[in-house]
PDB file of C-alpha atoms in Angstrom:
ATOM      1  CA  UNK A 798      72.202 -47.460  33.794  1.00 60.00           C
ATOM      2  CA  UNK A 799      71.372 -48.583  30.268  1.00 65.00           C
ATOM      3  CA  UNK A 800      71.888 -52.080  28.935  1.00 62.00           C
ATOM      4  CA  UNK A 801      74.779 -52.300  26.451  1.00 54.00           C
ATOM      5  CA  UNK A 802      72.993 -55.056  24.574  1.00 62.00           C
ATOM      6  CA  UNK A 803      70.101 -53.703  22.649  1.00 62.00           C
ATOM      7  CA  UNK A 804      68.755 -57.135  21.488  1.00 62.00           C
ATOM      8  CA  UNK A 805      69.413 -59.607  24.322  1.00 57.00           C
ATOM      9  CA  UNK A 806      67.342 -62.245  22.617  1.00 58.00           C
ATOM     10  CA  UNK A 807      69.825 -62.397  19.723  1.00 59.00           C
ATOM     11  CA  UNK A 808      71.839 -64.851  21.817  1.00 63.00           C
ATOM     12  CA  UNK A 809      72.025 -68.422  20.677  1.00 72.00           C
ATOM     13  CA  UNK A 810      68.829 -70.191  21.641  1.00 78.00           C
ATOM     14  CA  UNK A 811      70.949 -73.172  22.784  1.00 83.00           C
ATOM     15  CA  UNK A 812      72.263 -70.897  25.537  1.00 79.00           C
ATOM     16  CA  UNK A 813      68.709 -70.396  26.937  1.00 77.00           C
ATOM     17  CA  UNK A 814      68.039 -74.093  26.648  1.00 88.00           C
ATOM     18  CA  UNK A 815      71.202 -74.876  28.633  1.00 89.00           C
ATOM     19  CA  UNK A 816      70.294 -72.341  31.321  1.00 85.00           C
ATOM     20  CA  UNK A 817      66.800 -73.861  31.699  1.00 91.00           C
ATOM     21  CA  UNK A 818      68.449 -77.320  32.126  1.00 94.00           C
ATOM     22  CA  UNK A 819      70.724 -75.920  34.821  1.00 94.00           C
ATOM     23  CA  UNK A 820      67.708 -74.455  36.664  1.00 94.00           C
ATOM     24  CA  UNK A 821      65.963 -77.802  36.460  1.00 96.00           C
ATOM     25  CA  UNK A 822      69.041 -79.564  37.847  1.00 96.00           C
ATOM     26  CA  UNK A 823      69.113 -77.093  40.786  1.00 96.00           C
ATOM     27  CA  UNK A 824      65.449 -77.570  41.432  1.00 95.00           C
ATOM     28  CA  UNK A 825      65.872 -81.342  41.369  1.00 96.00           C
ATOM     29  CA  UNK A 826      68.427 -81.174  44.126  1.00 96.00           C
ATOM     30  CA  UNK A 827      65.798 -81.036  46.853  1.00 96.00           C
ATOM     31  CA  UNK A 828      66.850 -77.746  48.385  1.00 97.00           C
ATOM     32  CA  UNK A 829      64.136 -75.369  49.791  1.00 96.00           C
ATOM     33  CA  UNK A 830      63.573 -72.743  47.080  1.00 94.00           C
ATOM     34  CA  UNK A 831      63.594 -69.955  49.735  1.00 95.00           C
ATOM     35  CA  UNK A 832      67.053 -71.016  50.778  1.00 96.00           C
ATOM     36  CA  UNK A 833      68.221 -70.866  47.136  1.00 96.00           C
ATOM     37  CA  UNK A 834      66.899 -67.313  46.875  1.00 95.00           C
ATOM     38  CA  UNK A 835      68.853 -66.286  49.958  1.00 97.00           C
ATOM     39  CA  UNK A 836      72.000 -67.873  48.359  1.00 97.00           C
ATOM     40  CA  UNK A 837      71.306 -65.981  45.060  1.00 96.00           C
ATOM     41  CA  UNK A 838      70.790 -62.724  46.944  1.00 97.00           C
ATOM     42  CA  UNK A 839      73.958 -62.961  48.980  1.00 98.00           C
ATOM     43  CA  UNK A 840      76.138 -63.853  45.993  1.00 97.00           C
ATOM     44  CA  UNK A 841      74.621 -60.985  44.024  1.00 95.00           C
ATOM     45  CA  UNK A 842      75.191 -58.559  46.892  1.00 96.00           C
ATOM     46  CA  UNK A 843      78.861 -59.564  47.073  1.00 95.00           C
ATOM     47  CA  UNK A 844      79.260 -59.086  43.297  1.00 92.00           C
ATOM     48  CA  UNK A 845      77.336 -55.787  43.282  1.00 91.00           C
ATOM     49  CA  UNK A 846      74.830 -56.958  40.658  1.00 91.00           C
ATOM     50  CA  UNK A 847      71.768 -54.753  41.100  1.00 91.00           C
ATOM     51  CA  UNK A 848      69.748 -56.645  38.503  1.00 88.00           C
ATOM     52  CA  UNK A 849      70.269 -59.937  40.361  1.00 91.00           C
ATOM     53  CA  UNK A 850      69.711 -58.395  43.744  1.00 93.00           C
ATOM     54  CA  UNK A 851      66.468 -57.094  42.445  1.00 92.00           C
ATOM     55  CA  UNK A 852      65.533 -60.433  40.951  1.00 91.00           C
ATOM     56  CA  UNK A 853      66.568 -62.285  44.108  1.00 92.00           C
ATOM     57  CA  UNK A 854      64.354 -60.204  46.336  1.00 94.00           C
ATOM     58  CA  UNK A 855      61.372 -60.494  43.900  1.00 92.00           C
ATOM     59  CA  UNK A 856      61.840 -64.318  43.712  1.00 91.00           C
ATOM     60  CA  UNK A 857      62.232 -64.655  47.442  1.00 93.00           C
ATOM     61  CA  UNK A 858      59.064 -62.700  48.140  1.00 94.00           C
ATOM     62  CA  UNK A 859      57.239 -64.830  45.661  1.00 92.00           C
ATOM     63  CA  UNK A 860      58.496 -67.900  47.466  1.00 90.00           C
ATOM     64  CA  UNK A 861      57.134 -66.513  50.752  1.00 93.00           C
ATOM     65  CA  UNK A 862      60.372 -65.000  52.188  1.00 95.00           C
ATOM     66  CA  UNK A 863      59.867 -62.137  54.708  1.00 95.00           C
ATOM     67  CA  UNK A 864      61.207 -58.618  54.326  1.00 95.00           C
ATOM     68  CA  UNK A 865      62.795 -58.893  57.750  1.00 95.00           C
ATOM     69  CA  UNK A 866      65.057 -61.855  56.582  1.00 96.00           C
ATOM     70  CA  UNK A 867      65.714 -60.289  53.153  1.00 97.00           C
ATOM     71  CA  UNK A 868      66.963 -57.057  54.682  1.00 95.00           C
ATOM     72  CA  UNK A 869      69.392 -58.918  56.919  1.00 96.00           C
ATOM     73  CA  UNK A 870      71.110 -61.202  54.388  1.00 97.00           C
ATOM     74  CA  UNK A 871      74.047 -58.877  54.085  1.00 96.00           C
ATOM     75  CA  UNK A 872      74.599 -59.212  57.800  1.00 97.00           C
ATOM     76  CA  UNK A 873      73.472 -62.837  58.237  1.00 97.00           C
ATOM     77  CA  UNK A 874      76.226 -63.710  60.691  1.00 97.00           C
ATOM     78  CA  UNK A 875      74.945 -61.162  63.225  1.00 97.00           C
ATOM     79  CA  UNK A 876      71.240 -61.504  62.488  1.00 96.00           C
ATOM     80  CA  UNK A 877      69.167 -64.001  64.462  1.00 96.00           C
ATOM     81  CA  UNK A 878      66.793 -64.855  61.661  1.00 96.00           C
ATOM     82  CA  UNK A 879      68.539 -67.799  59.940  1.00 97.00           C
ATOM     83  CA  UNK A 880      68.724 -71.485  60.691  1.00 98.00           C
ATOM     84  CA  UNK A 881      71.921 -73.505  60.939  1.00 98.00           C
ATOM     85  CA  UNK A 882      71.364 -74.883  57.482  1.00 98.00           C
ATOM     86  CA  UNK A 883      70.782 -71.411  56.016  1.00 98.00           C
ATOM     87  CA  UNK A 884      73.964 -70.172  57.700  1.00 98.00           C
ATOM     88  CA  UNK A 885      75.927 -73.076  56.310  1.00 98.00           C
ATOM     89  CA  UNK A 886      74.630 -72.381  52.749  1.00 98.00           C
ATOM     90  CA  UNK A 887      75.386 -68.669  53.100  1.00 98.00           C
ATOM     91  CA  UNK A 888      78.883 -69.377  54.335  1.00 98.00           C
ATOM     92  CA  UNK A 889      79.442 -71.714  51.358  1.00 98.00           C
ATOM     93  CA  UNK A 890      78.072 -69.120  49.000  1.00 97.00           C
ATOM     94  CA  UNK A 891      80.384 -66.411  50.353  1.00 96.00           C
ATOM     95  CA  UNK A 892      83.517 -68.554  50.324  1.00 95.00           C
ATOM     96  CA  UNK A 893      82.872 -69.827  46.815  1.00 95.00           C
ATOM     97  CA  UNK A 894      82.121 -66.286  45.540  1.00 94.00           C
ATOM     98  CA  UNK A 895      84.960 -64.383  47.145  1.00 91.00           C
ATOM     99  CA  UNK A 896      87.736 -66.429  45.384  1.00 84.00           C
ATOM    100  CA  UNK A 897      88.680 -63.352  43.381  1.00 73.00           C
ATOM    101  CA  UNK A 898      89.383 -61.511  46.634  1.00 67.00           C
ATOM    102  CA  UNK A 899      92.305 -63.790  47.395  1.00 73.00           C
ATOM    103  CA  UNK A 900      90.365 -65.564  50.181  1.00 77.00           C
ATOM    104  CA  UNK A 901      91.205 -69.169  50.730  1.00 86.00           C
ATOM    105  CA  UNK A 902      87.868 -70.246  49.298  1.00 89.00           C
ATOM    106  CA  UNK A 903      85.744 -73.075  50.648  1.00 93.00           C
ATOM    107  CA  UNK A 904      87.672 -74.464  53.692  1.00 94.00           C
ATOM    108  CA  UNK A 905      87.134 -77.947  55.040  1.00 95.00           C
ATOM    109  CA  UNK A 906      85.258 -76.385  57.988  1.00 97.00           C
ATOM    110  CA  UNK A 907      82.802 -74.629  55.651  1.00 97.00           C
ATOM    111  CA  UNK A 908      82.358 -77.765  53.570  1.00 97.00           C
ATOM    112  CA  UNK A 909      81.900 -80.005  56.606  1.00 97.00           C
ATOM    113  CA  UNK A 910      79.294 -77.610  58.082  1.00 98.00           C
ATOM    114  CA  UNK A 911      77.384 -77.716  54.771  1.00 98.00           C
ATOM    115  CA  UNK A 912      77.626 -81.529  54.883  1.00 97.00           C
ATOM    116  CA  UNK A 913      76.162 -81.595  58.395  1.00 98.00           C
ATOM    117  CA  UNK A 914      72.974 -79.957  57.057  1.00 98.00           C
ATOM    118  CA  UNK A 915      72.640 -81.172  53.457  1.00 98.00           C
ATOM    119  CA  UNK A 916      72.991 -84.307  51.426  1.00 98.00           C
ATOM    120  CA  UNK A 917      75.593 -84.445  48.671  1.00 97.00           C
ATOM    121  CA  UNK A 918      72.842 -83.929  46.149  1.00 97.00           C
ATOM    122  CA  UNK A 919      71.619 -80.823  47.958  1.00 98.00           C
ATOM    123  CA  UNK A 920      75.175 -79.481  48.297  1.00 98.00           C
ATOM    124  CA  UNK A 921      75.540 -80.061  44.512  1.00 97.00           C
ATOM    125  CA  UNK A 922      72.457 -78.024  43.873  1.00 98.00           C
ATOM    126  CA  UNK A 923      73.543 -75.189  46.205  1.00 98.00           C
ATOM    127  CA  UNK A 924      76.941 -75.168  44.559  1.00 98.00           C
ATOM    128  CA  UNK A 925      75.383 -75.058  41.118  1.00 97.00           C
ATOM    129  CA  UNK A 926      73.115 -72.148  42.338  1.00 98.00           C
ATOM    130  CA  UNK A 927      76.209 -70.321  43.485  1.00 98.00           C
ATOM    131  CA  UNK A 928      78.044 -70.839  40.247  1.00 96.00           C
ATOM    132  CA  UNK A 929      75.061 -69.917  38.055  1.00 96.00           C
ATOM    133  CA  UNK A 930      74.439 -66.784  40.117  1.00 96.00           C
ATOM    134  CA  UNK A 931      78.083 -65.768  39.677  1.00 95.00           C
ATOM    135  CA  UNK A 932      77.653 -66.406  35.931  1.00 92.00           C
ATOM    136  CA  UNK A 933      74.583 -64.143  35.825  1.00 89.00           C
ATOM    137  CA  UNK A 934      76.276 -61.453  37.884  1.00 92.00           C
ATOM    138  CA  UNK A 935      79.293 -61.301  35.612  1.00 91.00           C
ATOM    139  CA  UNK A 936      77.181 -61.058  32.543  1.00 84.00           C
ATOM    140  CA  UNK A 937      74.859 -58.507  33.934  1.00 82.00           C
ATOM    141  CA  UNK A 938      77.663 -56.367  35.310  1.00 78.00           C
ATOM    142  CA  UNK A 939      79.435 -56.521  31.921  1.00 78.00           C
ATOM    143  CA  UNK A 940      76.384 -55.517  29.892  1.00 75.00           C
ATOM    144  CA  UNK A 941      75.158 -53.018  32.559  1.00 72.00           C
ATOM    145  CA  UNK A 942      71.807 -54.741  32.997  1.00 73.00           C
ATOM    146  CA  UNK A 943      69.603 -52.371  35.054  1.00 71.00           C
ATOM    147  CA  UNK A 944      67.596 -53.626  38.006  1.00 81.00           C
ATOM    148  CA  UNK A 945      63.889 -54.327  37.336  1.00 76.00           C
ATOM    149  CA  UNK A 946      64.292 -55.853  33.901  1.00 64.00           C
ATOM    150  CA  UNK A 947      63.081 -59.249  32.778  1.00 55.00           C
ATOM    151  CA  UNK A 948      65.287 -61.774  30.998  1.00 50.00           C
ATOM    152  CA  UNK A 949      64.874 -64.367  28.331  1.00 41.00           C
TER     153      UNK A 949
END
């Protein structure tokens, strides 16, 4: 796959500033960075974004995540490797991402389970991570960003 954009840095620099601010807001939410990488990975798997799956795995490993857990994210419901909080975040990520599939979205049960494990500030950060990952996935799928590239 070859990227359709030959000069990705030609984008408006204000866009990169805005993205950096979103990342700062997510980091300020008090959520374990390893959990955020799992959310990023699962959303990217659902959307079929190889560039973001690659980046998620690289970021997760850098944050100290194990291969065992990374390999099982696609089957997290059946795998014994995740905490209740991680399961709640992954369920929220899936429900918010699968809106285009005609699914009912984030149900009260999913929201309440997330609320049992996270503060409102943390849920806000997780939700922003989900939204930003979907944003990246759609851009990367549109421009055919290959896995293994660097951005910015």
